[in-house]
């Protein structure tokens, strides 16, 4: 399974971006998965950003991002989006999407739980 993340770029503080992630390759039952977004800033560890359970729609966010970031899914397009508003320079990072095979209606926030990873898309926010 390949994950294609897109939508990153260079923006100014206060701007918005929407990231997309589309799984492709081996046919999977997407309803068995949760999709997570993680980010890694230079010199820092990868951190959880947001996740959504494909079947239930249950979402979870890094507390500090609640209200600015919104994760959603399009079942028809099998695409997950991360809407990022009021971006700040500290949001600068490579953003990765990941798939997690789950057996419930919830999501994991742990990177080690993810089964598949995309290559990442760079988001740079200038002040």
C-alpha positions as CSV (number, residue, x, y, z in Angstrom):
1,X,0.0,0.0,0.0
2,X,1.3,3.4,-1.0
3,X,0.2,6.7,0.6
4,X,0.5,9.8,-1.5
5,X,0.5,13.0,0.6
6,X,0.2,16.3,-1.1
7,X,-0.7,19.9,-0.5
8,X,2.3,21.2,1.3
9,X,4.1,24.4,0.5
10,X,5.4,27.8,1.6
11,X,2.9,30.1,3.2
12,X,2.9,33.0,5.6
13,X,1.8,33.0,9.2
14,X,-2.0,33.2,9.4
15,X,-2.5,31.4,6.0
16,X,-4.2,28.1,5.5
17,X,-3.3,24.9,3.7
18,X,-5.1,21.7,3.1
19,X,-3.1,18.5,2.9
20,X,-4.5,15.4,1.2
21,X,-3.5,11.7,1.5
22,X,-4.7,9.0,-0.9
23,X,-3.9,5.3,-0.4
24,X,-3.1,3.3,-3.5
25,X,-1.6,0.0,-4.6
26,X,-2.8,-3.2,-3.1
27,X,-6.6,-3.3,-2.7
28,X,-7.5,-2.8,0.9
29,X,-10.7,-2.6,2.8
30,X,-10.3,1.0,3.9
31,X,-13.0,0.7,6.5
32,X,-10.7,-1.4,8.6
33,X,-8.2,1.5,8.9
34,X,-7.6,4.7,10.6
35,X,-5.6,7.5,8.9
36,X,-3.2,9.5,10.9
37,X,-1.2,12.6,10.3
38,X,2.1,13.1,12.0
39,X,4.8,15.8,11.6
40,X,8.5,16.1,12.1
41,X,10.2,19.5,12.5
42,X,14.0,19.8,11.9
43,X,15.8,18.4,14.9
44,X,12.7,17.2,16.6
45,X,10.9,13.8,17.0
46,X,7.9,12.9,14.9
47,X,4.7,13.9,16.7
48,X,1.1,13.0,16.3
49,X,-1.1,15.7,14.7
50,X,-4.5,14.2,14.1
51,X,-6.3,10.9,13.1
52,X,-9.6,9.7,11.9
53,X,-11.2,6.3,12.0
54,X,-12.4,5.6,8.5
55,X,-15.5,3.6,9.5
56,X,-16.8,5.5,12.5
57,X,-15.4,9.0,11.7
58,X,-14.0,9.3,15.2
59,X,-11.3,11.9,15.3
60,X,-8.5,12.8,17.7
61,X,-6.1,15.7,17.7
62,X,-3.0,16.9,19.4
63,X,-4.4,19.2,22.1
64,X,-2.5,22.2,21.0
65,X,-3.9,22.0,17.5
66,X,-7.5,21.7,18.3
67,X,-9.5,24.5,16.8
68,X,-6.9,25.2,14.0
69,X,-6.5,21.8,12.4
70,X,-9.4,19.7,11.1
71,X,-9.1,16.1,9.8
72,X,-11.8,14.7,7.5
73,X,-12.3,12.0,5.0
74,X,-14.0,11.5,1.7
75,X,-15.3,8.0,1.4
76,X,-16.0,8.3,-2.3
77,X,-12.5,9.5,-3.2
78,X,-10.8,7.5,-0.4
79,X,-9.0,10.6,0.6
80,X,-8.2,12.1,3.9
81,X,-7.7,15.8,4.3
82,X,-6.0,17.9,6.9
83,X,-7.2,21.4,6.9
84,X,-4.7,23.7,8.6
85,X,-5.8,27.2,9.5
86,X,-4.0,30.2,11.0
87,X,-0.7,28.5,10.4
88,X,2.2,29.5,12.6
89,X,6.0,29.3,12.1
90,X,6.1,26.5,14.6
91,X,3.9,24.4,12.3
92,X,6.8,24.1,9.9
93,X,7.5,20.5,9.4
94,X,7.3,17.5,7.1
95,X,3.8,16.1,7.4
96,X,3.3,12.4,7.0
97,X,0.1,10.5,6.6
98,X,-0.1,6.9,7.9
99,X,-2.5,4.0,7.9
100,X,-3.3,2.0,10.9
101,X,-5.2,-1.3,10.8
102,X,-7.7,-1.0,13.6
103,X,-10.3,-3.4,15.0
104,X,-12.4,-0.8,16.7
105,X,-14.0,2.6,16.1
106,X,-11.1,4.6,17.5
107,X,-7.7,5.7,16.5
108,X,-4.1,5.4,17.7
109,X,-1.9,8.4,18.3
110,X,1.3,6.3,18.4
111,X,3.6,6.4,15.4
112,X,4.7,2.8,16.2
113,X,1.2,1.6,15.7
114,X,1.0,2.7,12.1
115,X,1.2,0.0,9.4
116,X,1.9,2.1,6.3
117,X,3.6,5.5,5.8
118,X,3.6,8.1,3.1
119,X,6.7,10.0,2.1
120,X,5.6,13.3,3.6
121,X,4.9,16.7,2.3
122,X,6.8,19.8,3.5
123,X,4.9,22.7,5.1
124,X,6.9,25.9,5.7
125,X,5.4,28.8,7.5
126,X,7.2,32.1,7.4
127,X,6.7,34.8,9.9
